[in-house]
mmCIF file of N, CA and C in Angstrom:
data_model
loop_
_atom_site.group_PDB
_atom_site.id
_atom_site.type_symbol
_atom_site.label_atom_id
_atom_site.label_comp_id
_atom_site.label_asym_id
_atom_site.label_seq_id
_atom_site.Cartn_x
_atom_site.Cartn_y
_atom_site.Cartn_z
ATOM 1 N N MET A 1 0.423 -1.238 -0.075
ATOM 2 C CA MET A 1 0.148 0.240 -0.092
ATOM 3 C C MET A 1 0.964 1.645 -0.058
ATOM 4 N N SER A 2 0.277 2.359 -0.835
ATOM 5 C CA SER A 2 1.340 3.649 -0.862
ATOM 6 C C SER A 2 0.452 4.337 -0.074
ATOM 7 N N ALA A 3 -0.496 6.036 -0.412
ATOM 8 C CA ALA A 3 -1.020 7.042 0.200
ATOM 9 C C ALA A 3 -2.386 6.427 -0.065
ATOM 10 N N LEU A 4 -3.455 6.582 1.289
ATOM 11 C CA LEU A 4 -4.801 6.428 1.356
ATOM 12 C C LEU A 4 -5.181 7.169 0.468
ATOM 13 N N ALA A 5 -5.902 6.609 -0.343
ATOM 14 C CA ALA A 5 -6.990 7.839 -1.349
ATOM 15 C C ALA A 5 -8.128 8.405 0.162
ATOM 16 N N ALA A 6 -8.563 9.682 -0.356
ATOM 17 C CA ALA A 6 -9.883 10.298 -0.058
ATOM 18 C C ALA A 6 -10.798 9.042 0.089
ATOM 19 N N GLY A 7 -11.906 8.659 1.299
ATOM 20 C CA GLY A 7 -12.407 7.924 2.109
ATOM 21 C C GLY A 7 -12.266 6.831 1.200
ATOM 22 N N GLN A 8 -10.617 6.560 1.436
ATOM 23 C CA GLN A 8 -10.115 5.249 1.840
ATOM 24 C C GLN A 8 -10.006 4.688 2.932
ATOM 25 N N ALA A 9 -10.139 3.262 3.985
ATOM 26 C CA ALA A 9 -9.126 3.426 4.796
ATOM 27 C C ALA A 9 -8.721 1.882 4.571
ATOM 28 N N ALA A 10 -7.462 1.975 5.810
ATOM 29 C CA ALA A 10 -6.645 0.960 5.822
ATOM 30 C C ALA A 10 -6.484 -0.166 7.496
ATOM 31 N N ASP A 11 -6.217 -0.473 8.049
ATOM 32 C CA ASP A 11 -5.956 -0.782 9.228
ATOM 33 C C ASP A 11 -5.054 -1.264 9.328
ATOM 34 N N ALA A 12 -4.130 -0.003 10.370
ATOM 35 C CA ALA A 12 -2.549 0.038 10.390
ATOM 36 C C ALA A 12 -2.478 -0.957 11.345
ATOM 37 N N GLY A 13 -3.028 -1.742 12.079
ATOM 38 C CA GLY A 13 -1.887 -2.873 12.040
ATOM 39 C C GLY A 13 -1.432 -3.770 11.722
ATOM 40 N N ALA A 14 -2.275 -4.273 10.377
ATOM 41 C CA ALA A 14 -1.883 -5.001 9.539
ATOM 42 C C ALA A 14 -1.299 -4.615 8.533
ATOM 43 N N LEU A 15 -1.035 -4.130 8.068
ATOM 44 C CA LEU A 15 -0.023 -2.608 6.905
ATOM 45 C C LEU A 15 1.362 -3.771 7.473
ATOM 46 N N GLU A 16 1.561 -3.840 5.817
ATOM 47 C CA GLU A 16 2.643 -4.694 5.917
ATOM 48 C C GLU A 16 3.725 -3.495 5.303
ATOM 49 N N LEU A 17 4.711 -3.829 5.743
ATOM 50 C CA LEU A 17 6.179 -2.861 6.107
ATOM 51 C C LEU A 17 7.971 -4.036 5.802
ATOM 52 N N SER A 18 8.034 -3.008 4.838
ATOM 53 C CA SER A 18 9.784 -3.479 4.445
ATOM 54 C C SER A 18 10.504 -2.401 5.037
ATOM 55 N N HIS A 19 11.343 -3.266 6.405
ATOM 56 C CA HIS A 19 12.299 -2.684 6.775
ATOM 57 C C HIS A 19 13.472 -2.914 6.513
ATOM 58 N N GLU A 20 14.486 -1.923 7.342
ATOM 59 C CA GLU A 20 15.876 -1.452 6.665
ATOM 60 C C GLU A 20 16.459 -1.457 8.173
ATOM 61 N N PRO A 21 17.520 -2.152 7.861
ATOM 62 C CA PRO A 21 18.689 -1.343 8.307
ATOM 63 C C PRO A 21 19.396 -0.654 9.114
ATOM 64 N N LEU A 22 19.423 0.159 11.215
ATOM 65 C CA LEU A 22 19.302 1.189 11.113
ATOM 66 C C LEU A 22 20.828 1.257 10.246
ATOM 67 N N PRO A 23 20.701 2.822 10.679
ATOM 68 C CA PRO A 23 22.797 3.442 10.449
ATOM 69 C C PRO A 23 23.346 2.377 11.513
ATOM 70 N N THR A 24 24.424 2.147 11.450
ATOM 71 C CA THR A 24 25.361 1.104 12.625
ATOM 72 C C THR A 24 24.977 3.189 13.333
ATOM 73 N N ALA A 25 26.372 4.010 13.278
ATOM 74 C CA ALA A 25 26.626 4.505 14.576
ATOM 75 C C ALA A 25 25.082 5.024 15.004
ATOM 76 N N SER A 26 23.807 5.129 14.425
ATOM 77 C CA SER A 26 22.507 5.193 15.776
ATOM 78 C C SER A 26 22.231 3.864 16.499
ATOM 79 N N VAL A 27 23.164 2.817 16.729
ATOM 80 C CA VAL A 27 22.319 1.499 17.129
ATOM 81 C C VAL A 27 23.354 1.404 18.174
ATOM 82 N N ALA A 28 23.148 1.060 19.364
ATOM 83 C CA ALA A 28 23.313 1.340 20.926
ATOM 84 C C ALA A 28 23.292 -0.450 21.049
ATOM 85 N N CYS A 29 22.569 -0.598 20.951
ATOM 86 C CA CYS A 29 22.277 -2.696 21.204
ATOM 87 C C CYS A 29 21.557 -2.921 20.157
ATOM 88 N N GLY A 30 21.942 -4.888 19.806
ATOM 89 C CA GLY A 30 21.453 -5.609 19.194
ATOM 90 C C GLY A 30 20.991 -4.471 17.505
ATOM 91 N N VAL A 31 20.519 -4.863 17.185
ATOM 92 C CA VAL A 31 20.145 -5.083 15.250
ATOM 93 C C VAL A 31 18.911 -4.994 14.848
ATOM 94 N N PRO A 32 18.219 -3.405 15.719
ATOM 95 C CA PRO A 32 16.891 -3.346 15.548
ATOM 96 C C PRO A 32 16.780 -3.048 13.587
ATOM 97 N N THR A 33 15.429 -2.615 13.472
ATOM 98 C CA THR A 33 15.388 -2.589 11.700
ATOM 99 C C THR A 33 14.387 -1.412 12.179
ATOM 100 N N THR A 34 14.162 -1.108 11.284
ATOM 101 C CA THR A 34 12.708 0.393 11.580
ATOM 102 C C THR A 34 12.253 0.258 9.728
ATOM 103 N N ALA A 35 11.195 0.714 10.048
ATOM 104 C CA ALA A 35 10.041 1.097 8.663
ATOM 105 C C ALA A 35 9.086 1.395 8.395
ATOM 106 N N THR A 36 8.972 2.489 7.325
ATOM 107 C CA THR A 36 8.023 3.858 7.200
ATOM 108 C C THR A 36 7.115 3.171 6.497
ATOM 109 N N LEU A 37 5.447 3.404 6.481
ATOM 110 C CA LEU A 37 4.738 4.103 5.746
ATOM 111 C C LEU A 37 3.977 4.910 5.664
ATOM 112 N N PRO A 38 4.570 6.531 4.707
ATOM 113 C CA PRO A 38 3.428 7.072 4.367
ATOM 114 C C PRO A 38 2.146 6.870 3.886
ATOM 115 N N LEU A 39 1.632 8.128 4.536
ATOM 116 C CA LEU A 39 -0.053 7.216 4.276
ATOM 117 C C LEU A 39 -0.820 8.842 3.695
ATOM 118 N N ALA A 40 -0.285 9.529 3.769
ATOM 119 C CA ALA A 40 -0.885 10.360 3.476
ATOM 120 C C ALA A 40 -0.278 12.049 3.850
ATOM 121 N N THR A 41 -0.241 13.151 3.164
ATOM 122 C CA THR A 41 0.371 14.187 3.060
ATOM 123 C C THR A 41 -0.834 15.250 3.085
ATOM 124 N N ILE A 42 -1.308 16.252 4.615
ATOM 125 C CA ILE A 42 -2.480 17.211 4.958
ATOM 126 C C ILE A 42 -0.883 18.424 4.585
ATOM 127 N N GLY A 43 -2.258 18.625 3.884
ATOM 128 C CA GLY A 43 -1.006 21.024 3.503
ATOM 129 C C GLY A 43 0.731 19.770 3.520
ATOM 130 N N ALA A 44 1.081 20.348 4.337
ATOM 131 C CA ALA A 44 3.271 19.881 4.932
ATOM 132 C C ALA A 44 2.895 19.423 5.811
ATOM 133 N N THR A 45 1.938 19.133 6.666
ATOM 134 C CA THR A 45 2.314 17.453 6.795
ATOM 135 C C THR A 45 1.863 15.733 7.137
ATOM 136 N N GLU A 46 2.567 14.984 7.614
ATOM 137 C CA GLU A 46 2.632 13.791 6.852
ATOM 138 C C GLU A 46 1.852 12.795 8.489
ATOM 139 N N VAL A 47 1.490 12.221 7.691
ATOM 140 C CA VAL A 47 0.307 10.621 8.186
ATOM 141 C C VAL A 47 1.256 9.644 7.721
ATOM 142 N N GLY A 48 0.971 8.576 9.377
ATOM 143 C CA GLY A 48 2.455 7.414 8.080
ATOM 144 C C GLY A 48 2.326 6.707 9.666
ATOM 145 N N VAL A 49 2.233 5.367 9.567
ATOM 146 C CA VAL A 49 2.895 4.099 10.288
ATOM 147 C C VAL A 49 4.971 4.102 10.220
ATOM 148 N N TRP A 50 5.127 3.907 11.081
ATOM 149 C CA TRP A 50 6.271 3.049 11.668
ATOM 150 C C TRP A 50 6.387 2.760 12.563
ATOM 151 N N GLU A 51 7.222 1.642 12.278
ATOM 152 C CA GLU A 51 7.575 0.234 13.554
ATOM 153 C C GLU A 51 9.235 0.216 12.932
ATOM 154 N N MET A 52 9.768 -0.130 14.378
ATOM 155 C CA MET A 52 11.084 -0.321 14.838
ATOM 156 C C MET A 52 10.859 -2.077 15.557
ATOM 157 N N THR A 53 12.057 -2.945 15.243
ATOM 158 C CA THR A 53 11.685 -4.752 15.820
ATOM 159 C C THR A 53 13.654 -4.105 17.450
ATOM 160 N N PRO A 54 13.103 -4.691 17.884
ATOM 161 C CA PRO A 54 13.541 -4.644 19.398
ATOM 162 C C PRO A 54 15.081 -4.350 19.315
ATOM 163 N N GLY A 55 15.496 -3.328 20.107
ATOM 164 C CA GLY A 55 17.019 -3.324 20.178
ATOM 165 C C GLY A 55 17.471 -1.827 21.035
ATOM 166 N N ILE A 56 18.151 -1.168 21.282
ATOM 167 C CA ILE A 56 17.858 0.649 21.424
ATOM 168 C C ILE A 56 18.745 0.793 20.344
ATOM 169 N N ALA A 57 18.413 2.425 19.591
ATOM 170 C CA ALA A 57 19.431 3.496 18.365
ATOM 171 C C ALA A 57 18.603 5.101 19.720
ATOM 172 N N THR A 58 19.650 5.563 19.059
ATOM 173 C CA THR A 58 19.781 7.256 19.021
ATOM 174 C C THR A 58 18.669 8.395 18.018
ATOM 175 N N ASP A 59 18.133 8.692 17.737
ATOM 176 C CA ASP A 59 17.495 9.907 17.140
ATOM 177 C C ASP A 59 17.179 10.806 17.121
ATOM 178 N N THR A 60 17.068 12.102 16.433
ATOM 179 C CA THR A 60 17.142 12.941 16.324
ATOM 180 C C THR A 60 15.553 13.841 15.802
ATOM 181 N N GLU A 61 14.865 13.829 16.767
ATOM 182 C CA GLU A 61 13.129 14.117 16.210
ATOM 183 C C GLU A 61 12.753 15.313 15.214
ATOM 184 N N ALA A 62 11.800 15.233 14.744
ATOM 185 C CA ALA A 62 11.226 15.558 13.695
ATOM 186 C C ALA A 62 9.930 15.942 15.268
ATOM 187 N N ASP A 63 9.535 17.158 14.589
ATOM 188 C CA ASP A 63 7.886 17.632 15.350
ATOM 189 C C ASP A 63 6.588 16.769 15.034
ATOM 190 N N GLU A 64 6.434 16.453 16.558
ATOM 191 C CA GLU A 64 5.614 15.042 15.822
ATOM 192 C C GLU A 64 4.471 14.005 16.077
ATOM 193 N N VAL A 65 3.537 14.360 16.629
ATOM 194 C CA VAL A 65 2.319 13.528 17.691
ATOM 195 C C VAL A 65 2.598 11.859 17.483
ATOM 196 N N PHE A 66 2.572 11.217 18.208
ATOM 197 C CA PHE A 66 2.748 9.642 17.482
ATOM 198 C C PHE A 66 1.388 9.262 18.614
ATOM 199 N N VAL A 67 0.903 7.910 18.036
ATOM 200 C CA VAL A 67 -0.359 6.386 18.761
ATOM 201 C C VAL A 67 0.600 5.737 18.321
ATOM 202 N N VAL A 68 0.702 4.771 19.607
ATOM 203 C CA VAL A 68 0.861 3.620 19.623
ATOM 204 C C VAL A 68 0.118 1.965 19.682
ATOM 205 N N LEU A 69 0.192 1.673 18.502
ATOM 206 C CA LEU A 69 -0.209 0.735 18.036
ATOM 207 C C LEU A 69 -0.583 -0.919 18.797
ATOM 208 N N SER A 70 0.964 -0.825 19.027
ATOM 209 C CA SER A 70 1.251 -2.576 19.355
ATOM 210 C C SER A 70 2.836 -2.025 19.670
ATOM 211 N N GLY A 71 3.159 -3.046 20.871
ATOM 212 C CA GLY A 71 4.147 -2.941 21.294
ATOM 213 C C GLY A 71 5.069 -2.663 22.503
ATOM 214 N N ARG A 72 6.328 -2.055 22.750
ATOM 215 C CA ARG A 72 6.406 -1.274 24.325
ATOM 216 C C ARG A 72 8.219 -1.091 23.816
ATOM 217 N N ALA A 73 8.487 0.343 24.802
ATOM 218 C CA ALA A 73 9.608 0.827 24.107
ATOM 219 C C ALA A 73 10.020 2.147 25.698
ATOM 220 N N THR A 74 10.678 2.053 25.464
ATOM 221 C CA THR A 74 11.349 3.794 26.496
ATOM 222 C C THR A 74 11.899 4.281 25.860
ATOM 223 N N ILE A 75 11.929 5.586 25.866
ATOM 224 C CA ILE A 75 11.823 6.524 25.678
ATOM 225 C C ILE A 75 12.872 7.203 26.672
ATOM 226 N N ARG A 76 13.850 7.896 26.222
ATOM 227 C CA ARG A 76 15.011 8.372 27.013
ATOM 228 C C ARG A 76 15.482 9.667 26.080
ATOM 229 N N PHE A 77 15.094 10.643 27.024
ATOM 230 C CA PHE A 77 15.457 12.298 26.405
ATOM 231 C C PHE A 77 16.919 12.042 27.111
ATOM 232 N N VAL A 78 17.385 12.464 25.836
ATOM 233 C CA VAL A 78 18.922 12.642 26.184
ATOM 234 C C VAL A 78 19.347 14.066 26.522
ATOM 235 N N SER A 79 18.586 14.992 24.592
ATOM 236 C CA SER A 79 18.882 16.754 25.289
ATOM 237 C C SER A 79 17.079 17.031 24.504
ATOM 238 N N PRO A 80 16.285 18.147 25.023
ATOM 239 C CA PRO A 80 16.909 18.380 26.523
ATOM 240 C C PRO A 80 16.681 16.871 27.489
ATOM 241 N N GLU A 81 17.090 16.560 28.589
ATOM 242 C CA GLU A 81 16.644 16.008 29.391
ATOM 243 C C GLU A 81 15.983 16.675 30.216
ATOM 244 N N LEU A 82 14.930 15.046 29.816
ATOM 245 C CA LEU A 82 13.588 15.065 30.756
ATOM 246 C C LEU A 82 13.463 12.841 31.417
ATOM 247 N N PRO A 83 12.618 13.684 31.839
ATOM 248 C CA PRO A 83 12.388 12.022 32.414
ATOM 249 C C PRO A 83 11.488 10.519 31.581
ATOM 250 N N PRO A 84 12.316 9.576 31.573
ATOM 251 C CA PRO A 84 11.738 8.524 30.249
ATOM 252 C C PRO A 84 10.830 8.173 30.157
ATOM 253 N N LEU A 85 10.717 7.783 29.085
ATOM 254 C CA LEU A 85 8.550 7.692 28.942
ATOM 255 C C LEU A 85 8.424 6.151 28.084
ATOM 256 N N GLU A 86 7.583 5.719 29.316
ATOM 257 C CA GLU A 86 7.339 3.926 29.778
ATOM 258 C C GLU A 86 6.334 4.395 28.138
ATOM 259 N N VAL A 87 6.206 3.384 27.136
ATOM 260 C CA VAL A 87 5.059 3.863 25.689
ATOM 261 C C VAL A 87 4.546 2.418 25.633
ATOM 262 N N GLY A 88 3.298 2.276 25.383
ATOM 263 C CA GLY A 88 2.690 1.243 24.929
ATOM 264 C C GLY A 88 1.433 1.067 23.794
ATOM 265 N N PRO A 89 0.610 0.508 23.579
ATOM 266 C CA PRO A 89 -0.262 0.639 23.088
ATOM 267 C C PRO A 89 -1.489 1.392 23.874
ATOM 268 N N GLY A 90 -1.748 2.500 22.593
ATOM 269 C CA GLY A 90 -2.671 3.082 23.290
ATOM 270 C C GLY A 90 -1.849 4.391 24.227
ATOM 271 N N SER A 91 -0.616 5.103 24.544
ATOM 272 C CA SER A 91 0.548 6.085 24.426
ATOM 273 C C SER A 91 0.507 6.641 23.033
ATOM 274 N N ILE A 92 0.466 7.584 24.158
ATOM 275 C CA ILE A 92 0.230 9.043 23.218
ATOM 276 C C ILE A 92 1.630 10.267 23.121
ATOM 277 N N VAL A 93 1.574 10.479 22.366
ATOM 278 C CA VAL A 93 3.529 11.054 22.970
ATOM 279 C C VAL A 93 3.850 12.660 21.884
ATOM 280 N N ARG A 94 4.449 13.665 22.573
ATOM 281 C CA ARG A 94 4.647 14.638 21.611
ATOM 282 C C ARG A 94 6.140 14.944 21.782
ATOM 283 N N LEU A 95 6.568 15.378 20.565
ATOM 284 C CA LEU A 95 8.336 15.576 20.666
ATOM 285 C C LEU A 95 7.758 16.437 19.787
ATOM 286 N N ALA A 96 8.707 17.272 20.190
ATOM 287 C CA ALA A 96 9.794 18.282 19.056
ATOM 288 C C ALA A 96 10.577 18.573 17.938
ATOM 289 N N GLU A 97 10.666 18.955 17.218
ATOM 290 C CA GLU A 97 11.857 18.575 16.314
ATOM 291 C C GLU A 97 13.159 19.588 16.805
ATOM 292 N N GLY A 98 14.324 18.550 16.764
ATOM 293 C CA GLY A 98 15.746 18.244 17.159
ATOM 294 C C GLY A 98 16.211 18.032 18.209
ATOM 295 N N MET A 99 14.744 17.448 19.057
ATOM 296 C CA MET A 99 15.036 15.839 20.479
ATOM 297 C C MET A 99 16.249 15.281 20.393
ATOM 298 N N GLN A 100 16.899 15.118 20.756
ATOM 299 C CA GLN A 100 18.136 14.256 20.949
ATOM 300 C C GLN A 100 17.500 12.801 22.192
ATOM 301 N N THR A 101 16.948 11.186 21.263
ATOM 302 C CA THR A 101 16.417 10.433 21.805
ATOM 303 C C THR A 101 17.209 9.938 21.894
ATOM 304 N N GLU A 102 16.484 8.986 22.614
ATOM 305 C CA GLU A 102 17.533 6.502 22.568
ATOM 306 C C GLU A 102 15.733 6.018 22.427
ATOM 307 N N TRP A 103 15.531 5.109 22.194
ATOM 308 C CA TRP A 103 14.680 4.169 22.030
ATOM 309 C C TRP A 103 15.372 2.911 22.607
ATOM 310 N N ALA A 104 14.444 2.553 23.614
ATOM 311 C CA ALA A 104 14.693 0.980 23.748
ATOM 312 C C ALA A 104 13.743 0.198 23.710
ATOM 313 N N VAL A 105 13.881 -0.218 22.428
ATOM 314 C CA VAL A 105 12.339 -1.486 22.447
ATOM 315 C C VAL A 105 12.846 -2.696 22.684
ATOM 316 N N SER A 106 11.495 -3.560 23.287
ATOM 317 C CA SER A 106 11.821 -4.418 23.835
ATOM 318 C C SER A 106 10.325 -5.510 23.196
ATOM 319 N N GLU A 107 9.628 -5.034 22.785
ATOM 320 C CA GLU A 107 8.766 -5.421 22.405
ATOM 321 C C GLU A 107 8.284 -4.607 20.712
ATOM 322 N N THR A 108 8.901 -4.719 19.287
ATOM 323 C CA THR A 108 8.277 -4.762 18.426
ATOM 324 C C THR A 108 7.433 -3.663 17.912
ATOM 325 N N LEU A 109 7.674 -2.348 17.686
ATOM 326 C CA LEU A 109 6.602 -0.851 18.259
ATOM 327 C C LEU A 109 6.566 -0.165 17.131
ATOM 328 N N ARG A 110 5.030 -0.086 16.923
ATOM 329 C CA ARG A 110 3.684 0.122 16.101
ATOM 330 C C ARG A 110 3.158 1.603 16.515
ATOM 331 N N LYS A 111 3.242 2.322 15.275
ATOM 332 C CA LYS A 111 2.839 3.386 16.143
ATOM 333 C C LYS A 111 2.548 4.823 14.495
ATOM 334 N N VAL A 112 1.522 5.345 14.942
ATOM 335 C CA VAL A 112 0.852 6.256 13.400
ATOM 336 C C VAL A 112 1.050 7.624 14.041
ATOM 337 N N TYR A 113 2.087 7.972 12.964
ATOM 338 C CA TYR A 113 2.155 9.613 13.482
ATOM 339 C C TYR A 113 1.760 10.454 12.881
ATOM 340 N N VAL A 114 2.135 11.428 13.230
ATOM 341 C CA VAL A 114 1.689 13.112 11.896
ATOM 342 C C VAL A 114 2.899 14.221 12.752
ATOM 343 N N ALA A 115 3.271 13.700 11.628
ATOM 344 C CA ALA A 115 4.483 15.246 11.384
ATOM 345 C C ALA A 115 5.225 16.155 10.723
#
């Protein structure tokens, strides 16, 4: 599946995603892979599905809100320093552009994002 057309629906939890290894420099532990499937662009805002397999990786965030569909992870905030977040199905999280994070995924994490 590529983008959703107006009036079309999809089961975000069942969409097939194509995973790729993360860059070695961003992997802190394990061999995590990620997949992204953009579903729609509304103005300058993208909506899509993102998934990461178990492991620990660092990231520089985009301005985004997401809802976890499945899986579990701890998000540690390196910069700015904030308390870590434990996320799982139903968690809604807001990230700001430029935040430096570390994602410790214990169960493959799938989220719907708006960025």
